[in-house]
């Protein structure tokens, strides 16, 4: 009888170990997905700036929360209607950022002398030791 109890105890400990491994795996997968989304969003904005390379300074944004559609968060049927291409690009990009990475903060720095653009995206992560995504390129 004691052998059965010991076997059940060992089996239960093994199952708990497998379950905890699965939980950690899901957390890492979620963090990886968020990081990939941030990189893709940064590259998307840089592509928009390259397409409008005559005015890279118009894309500079101070560090702030992503506002989304008209400052109201994520809008699934968002159509920007601003006066300039840069303003439309920023509005559409911020809406995508608000939809894909809620509570994200973004900074876009443009060096007018070298045309180096730095896009920084930070979001609420469970692991505070992870660094924000920073993508830098010369336009």
PDB file of C-alpha atoms in Angstrom:
ATOM      1  CA  UNK A   1       0.000   0.000   0.000  1.00  0.00           C
ATOM      2  CA  UNK A   2       2.833   2.402   0.810  1.00  0.00           C
ATOM      3  CA  UNK A   3       4.410   1.645  -2.582  1.00  0.00           C
ATOM      4  CA  UNK A   4       1.214   2.811  -4.301  1.00  0.00           C
ATOM      5  CA  UNK A   5       1.140   6.037  -2.271  1.00  0.00           C
ATOM      6  CA  UNK A   6       4.783   6.764  -3.095  1.00  0.00           C
ATOM      7  CA  UNK A   7       4.130   6.028  -6.783  1.00  0.00           C
ATOM      8  CA  UNK A   8       1.141   8.380  -6.813  1.00  0.00           C
ATOM      9  CA  UNK A   9       3.202  11.084  -5.066  1.00  0.00           C
ATOM     10  CA  UNK A  10       6.071  10.770  -7.559  1.00  0.00           C
ATOM     11  CA  UNK A  11       3.606  10.798 -10.453  1.00  0.00           C
ATOM     12  CA  UNK A  12       1.850  13.903  -9.062  1.00  0.00           C
ATOM     13  CA  UNK A  13       5.163  15.741  -8.695  1.00  0.00           C
ATOM     14  CA  UNK A  14       6.044  14.819 -12.282  1.00  0.00           C
ATOM     15  CA  UNK A  15       2.700  16.060 -13.592  1.00  0.00           C
ATOM     16  CA  UNK A  16       3.114  19.344 -11.683  1.00  0.00           C
ATOM     17  CA  UNK A  17       6.570  19.746 -13.240  1.00  0.00           C
ATOM     18  CA  UNK A  18       5.176  19.225 -16.733  1.00  0.00           C
ATOM     19  CA  UNK A  19       2.342  21.687 -16.045  1.00  0.00           C
ATOM     20  CA  UNK A  20       4.727  24.378 -14.785  1.00  0.00           C
ATOM     21  CA  UNK A  21       6.923  23.881 -17.854  1.00  0.00           C
ATOM     22  CA  UNK A  22       3.859  24.378 -20.050  1.00  0.00           C
ATOM     23  CA  UNK A  23       2.912  27.599 -18.220  1.00  0.00           C
ATOM     24  CA  UNK A  24       6.421  29.034 -18.618  1.00  0.00           C
ATOM     25  CA  UNK A  25       6.404  28.047 -22.288  1.00  0.00           C
ATOM     26  CA  UNK A  26       3.119  29.891 -22.866  1.00  0.00           C
ATOM     27  CA  UNK A  27       4.447  33.010 -21.126  1.00  0.00           C
ATOM     28  CA  UNK A  28       7.620  33.009 -23.213  1.00  0.00           C
ATOM     29  CA  UNK A  29       5.592  32.488 -26.382  1.00  0.00           C
ATOM     30  CA  UNK A  30       3.398  35.480 -25.528  1.00  0.00           C
ATOM     31  CA  UNK A  31       6.425  37.686 -24.850  1.00  0.00           C
ATOM     32  CA  UNK A  32       8.025  36.562 -28.090  1.00  0.00           C
ATOM     33  CA  UNK A  33       4.867  37.384 -30.027  1.00  0.00           C
ATOM     34  CA  UNK A  34       4.696  40.862 -28.482  1.00  0.00           C
ATOM     35  CA  UNK A  35       8.357  41.514 -29.278  1.00  0.00           C
ATOM     36  CA  UNK A  36       7.840  40.384 -32.885  1.00  0.00           C
ATOM     37  CA  UNK A  37       4.806  42.659 -33.198  1.00  0.00           C
ATOM     38  CA  UNK A  38       6.837  45.597 -31.871  1.00  0.00           C
ATOM     39  CA  UNK A  39       9.646  44.980 -34.376  1.00  0.00           C
ATOM     40  CA  UNK A  40       7.169  44.695 -37.258  1.00  0.00           C
ATOM     41  CA  UNK A  41       5.414  47.902 -36.176  1.00  0.00           C
ATOM     42  CA  UNK A  42       8.719  49.777 -35.951  1.00  0.00           C
ATOM     43  CA  UNK A  43       9.696  48.547 -39.419  1.00  0.00           C
ATOM     44  CA  UNK A  44       6.262  49.559 -40.721  1.00  0.00           C
ATOM     45  CA  UNK A  45       6.753  53.133 -39.532  1.00  0.00           C
ATOM     46  CA  UNK A  46      10.264  53.258 -40.975  1.00  0.00           C
ATOM     47  CA  UNK A  47       8.882  52.103 -44.335  1.00  0.00           C
ATOM     48  CA  UNK A  48       6.273  54.869 -44.176  1.00  0.00           C
ATOM     49  CA  UNK A  49       9.021  57.407 -43.465  1.00  0.00           C
ATOM     50  CA  UNK A  50      11.101  56.075 -46.379  1.00  0.00           C
ATOM     51  CA  UNK A  51       8.096  56.465 -48.670  1.00  0.00           C
ATOM     52  CA  UNK A  52       7.804  60.118 -47.580  1.00  0.00           C
ATOM     53  CA  UNK A  53      11.540  60.754 -47.223  1.00  0.00           C
ATOM     54  CA  UNK A  54      11.289  64.451 -48.103  1.00  0.00           C
ATOM     55  CA  UNK A  55       9.789  65.139 -44.660  1.00  0.00           C
ATOM     56  CA  UNK A  56      11.291  62.744 -42.089  1.00  0.00           C
ATOM     57  CA  UNK A  57      11.114  65.365 -39.328  1.00  0.00           C
ATOM     58  CA  UNK A  58       7.315  65.341 -39.545  1.00  0.00           C
ATOM     59  CA  UNK A  59       7.347  61.853 -38.015  1.00  0.00           C
ATOM     60  CA  UNK A  60       9.099  62.784 -34.755  1.00  0.00           C
ATOM     61  CA  UNK A  61       7.016  61.803 -31.708  1.00  0.00           C
ATOM     62  CA  UNK A  62       7.835  62.397 -28.065  1.00  0.00           C
ATOM     63  CA  UNK A  63       7.529  59.483 -25.648  1.00  0.00           C
ATOM     64  CA  UNK A  64       3.861  58.899 -24.987  1.00  0.00           C
ATOM     65  CA  UNK A  65       1.214  56.219 -24.924  1.00  0.00           C
ATOM     66  CA  UNK A  66      -0.027  55.082 -28.316  1.00  0.00           C
ATOM     67  CA  UNK A  67      -3.312  56.922 -28.681  1.00  0.00           C
ATOM     68  CA  UNK A  68      -4.957  54.893 -31.418  1.00  0.00           C
ATOM     69  CA  UNK A  69      -7.924  56.259 -33.329  1.00  0.00           C
ATOM     70  CA  UNK A  70      -8.600  59.838 -32.260  1.00  0.00           C
ATOM     71  CA  UNK A  71      -7.034  59.145 -28.871  1.00  0.00           C
ATOM     72  CA  UNK A  72      -9.595  56.462 -28.103  1.00  0.00           C
ATOM     73  CA  UNK A  73      -7.598  53.268 -28.454  1.00  0.00           C
ATOM     74  CA  UNK A  74      -7.932  50.595 -31.104  1.00  0.00           C
ATOM     75  CA  UNK A  75     -10.389  51.095 -33.968  1.00  0.00           C
ATOM     76  CA  UNK A  76     -10.820  48.158 -36.329  1.00  0.00           C
ATOM     77  CA  UNK A  77     -12.220  50.257 -39.184  1.00  0.00           C
ATOM     78  CA  UNK A  78      -9.907  53.250 -38.896  1.00  0.00           C
ATOM     79  CA  UNK A  79      -9.457  55.604 -41.864  1.00  0.00           C
ATOM     80  CA  UNK A  80      -7.128  58.559 -41.238  1.00  0.00           C
ATOM     81  CA  UNK A  81      -8.274  61.899 -42.640  1.00  0.00           C
ATOM     82  CA  UNK A  82      -5.492  64.374 -41.883  1.00  0.00           C
ATOM     83  CA  UNK A  83      -4.050  67.110 -44.066  1.00  0.00           C
ATOM     84  CA  UNK A  84      -0.568  65.629 -44.586  1.00  0.00           C
ATOM     85  CA  UNK A  85       0.820  62.251 -45.512  1.00  0.00           C
ATOM     86  CA  UNK A  86       2.937  62.176 -42.351  1.00  0.00           C
ATOM     87  CA  UNK A  87      -0.061  62.910 -40.109  1.00  0.00           C
ATOM     88  CA  UNK A  88      -2.062  60.143 -41.820  1.00  0.00           C
ATOM     89  CA  UNK A  89       0.857  57.725 -41.508  1.00  0.00           C
ATOM     90  CA  UNK A  90       1.289  58.485 -37.808  1.00  0.00           C
ATOM     91  CA  UNK A  91      -2.440  58.181 -37.103  1.00  0.00           C
ATOM     92  CA  UNK A  92      -2.704  54.832 -38.912  1.00  0.00           C
ATOM     93  CA  UNK A  93       0.492  53.540 -37.291  1.00  0.00           C
ATOM     94  CA  UNK A  94      -0.576  54.580 -33.790  1.00  0.00           C
ATOM     95  CA  UNK A  95      -3.916  52.859 -34.321  1.00  0.00           C
ATOM     96  CA  UNK A  96      -2.091  49.653 -35.299  1.00  0.00           C
ATOM     97  CA  UNK A  97       0.158  50.022 -32.271  1.00  0.00           C
ATOM     98  CA  UNK A  98      -2.837  50.490 -29.952  1.00  0.00           C
ATOM     99  CA  UNK A  99      -4.545  47.431 -31.469  1.00  0.00           C
ATOM    100  CA  UNK A 100      -1.559  45.077 -31.402  1.00  0.00           C
ATOM    101  CA  UNK A 101       0.245  46.222 -28.238  1.00  0.00           C
ATOM    102  CA  UNK A 102      -2.221  47.754 -25.772  1.00  0.00           C
ATOM    103  CA  UNK A 103      -0.660  50.129 -23.253  1.00  0.00           C
ATOM    104  CA  UNK A 104       2.393  50.585 -25.481  1.00  0.00           C
ATOM    105  CA  UNK A 105       4.575  53.669 -25.293  1.00  0.00           C
ATOM    106  CA  UNK A 106       6.377  54.914 -28.363  1.00  0.00           C
ATOM    107  CA  UNK A 107       9.092  57.406 -29.179  1.00  0.00           C
ATOM    108  CA  UNK A 108      10.224  58.418 -32.653  1.00  0.00           C
ATOM    109  CA  UNK A 109      13.400  60.490 -32.779  1.00  0.00           C
ATOM    110  CA  UNK A 110      14.626  62.015 -36.041  1.00  0.00           C
ATOM    111  CA  UNK A 111      18.095  63.540 -36.339  1.00  0.00           C
ATOM    112  CA  UNK A 112      17.713  66.263 -38.990  1.00  0.00           C
ATOM    113  CA  UNK A 113      21.450  66.399 -39.744  1.00  0.00           C
ATOM    114  CA  UNK A 114      22.023  62.711 -40.423  1.00  0.00           C
ATOM    115  CA  UNK A 115      18.427  61.605 -41.149  1.00  0.00           C
ATOM    116  CA  UNK A 116      18.829  58.827 -38.596  1.00  0.00           C
ATOM    117  CA  UNK A 117      15.435  57.722 -37.304  1.00  0.00           C
ATOM    118  CA  UNK A 118      15.094  55.823 -34.022  1.00  0.00           C
ATOM    119  CA  UNK A 119      11.801  54.129 -33.171  1.00  0.00           C
ATOM    120  CA  UNK A 120      11.415  52.916 -29.581  1.00  0.00           C
ATOM    121  CA  UNK A 121       8.429  50.827 -28.503  1.00  0.00           C
ATOM    122  CA  UNK A 122       7.873  49.723 -24.923  1.00  0.00           C
ATOM    123  CA  UNK A 123       4.840  47.899 -23.589  1.00  0.00           C
ATOM    124  CA  UNK A 124       3.540  46.362 -20.389  1.00  0.00           C
ATOM    125  CA  UNK A 125       5.453  43.117 -19.974  1.00  0.00           C
ATOM    126  CA  UNK A 126       5.325  40.521 -17.246  1.00  0.00           C
ATOM    127  CA  UNK A 127       9.108  40.336 -17.287  1.00  0.00           C
ATOM    128  CA  UNK A 128      10.329  43.816 -16.360  1.00  0.00           C
ATOM    129  CA  UNK A 129      13.916  42.831 -17.169  1.00  0.00           C
ATOM    130  CA  UNK A 130      13.119  42.778 -20.897  1.00  0.00           C
ATOM    131  CA  UNK A 131      14.237  45.847 -22.801  1.00  0.00           C
ATOM    132  CA  UNK A 132      12.000  47.825 -25.147  1.00  0.00           C
ATOM    133  CA  UNK A 133      12.333  47.355 -28.891  1.00  0.00           C
ATOM    134  CA  UNK A 134      14.614  49.971 -30.460  1.00  0.00           C
ATOM    135  CA  UNK A 135      15.012  50.096 -34.246  1.00  0.00           C
ATOM    136  CA  UNK A 136      17.372  52.649 -35.777  1.00  0.00           C
ATOM    137  CA  UNK A 137      18.071  53.358 -39.439  1.00  0.00           C
ATOM    138  CA  UNK A 138      19.216  56.104 -41.734  1.00  0.00           C
ATOM    139  CA  UNK A 139      16.628  57.364 -44.193  1.00  0.00           C
TER     140      UNK A 139
END
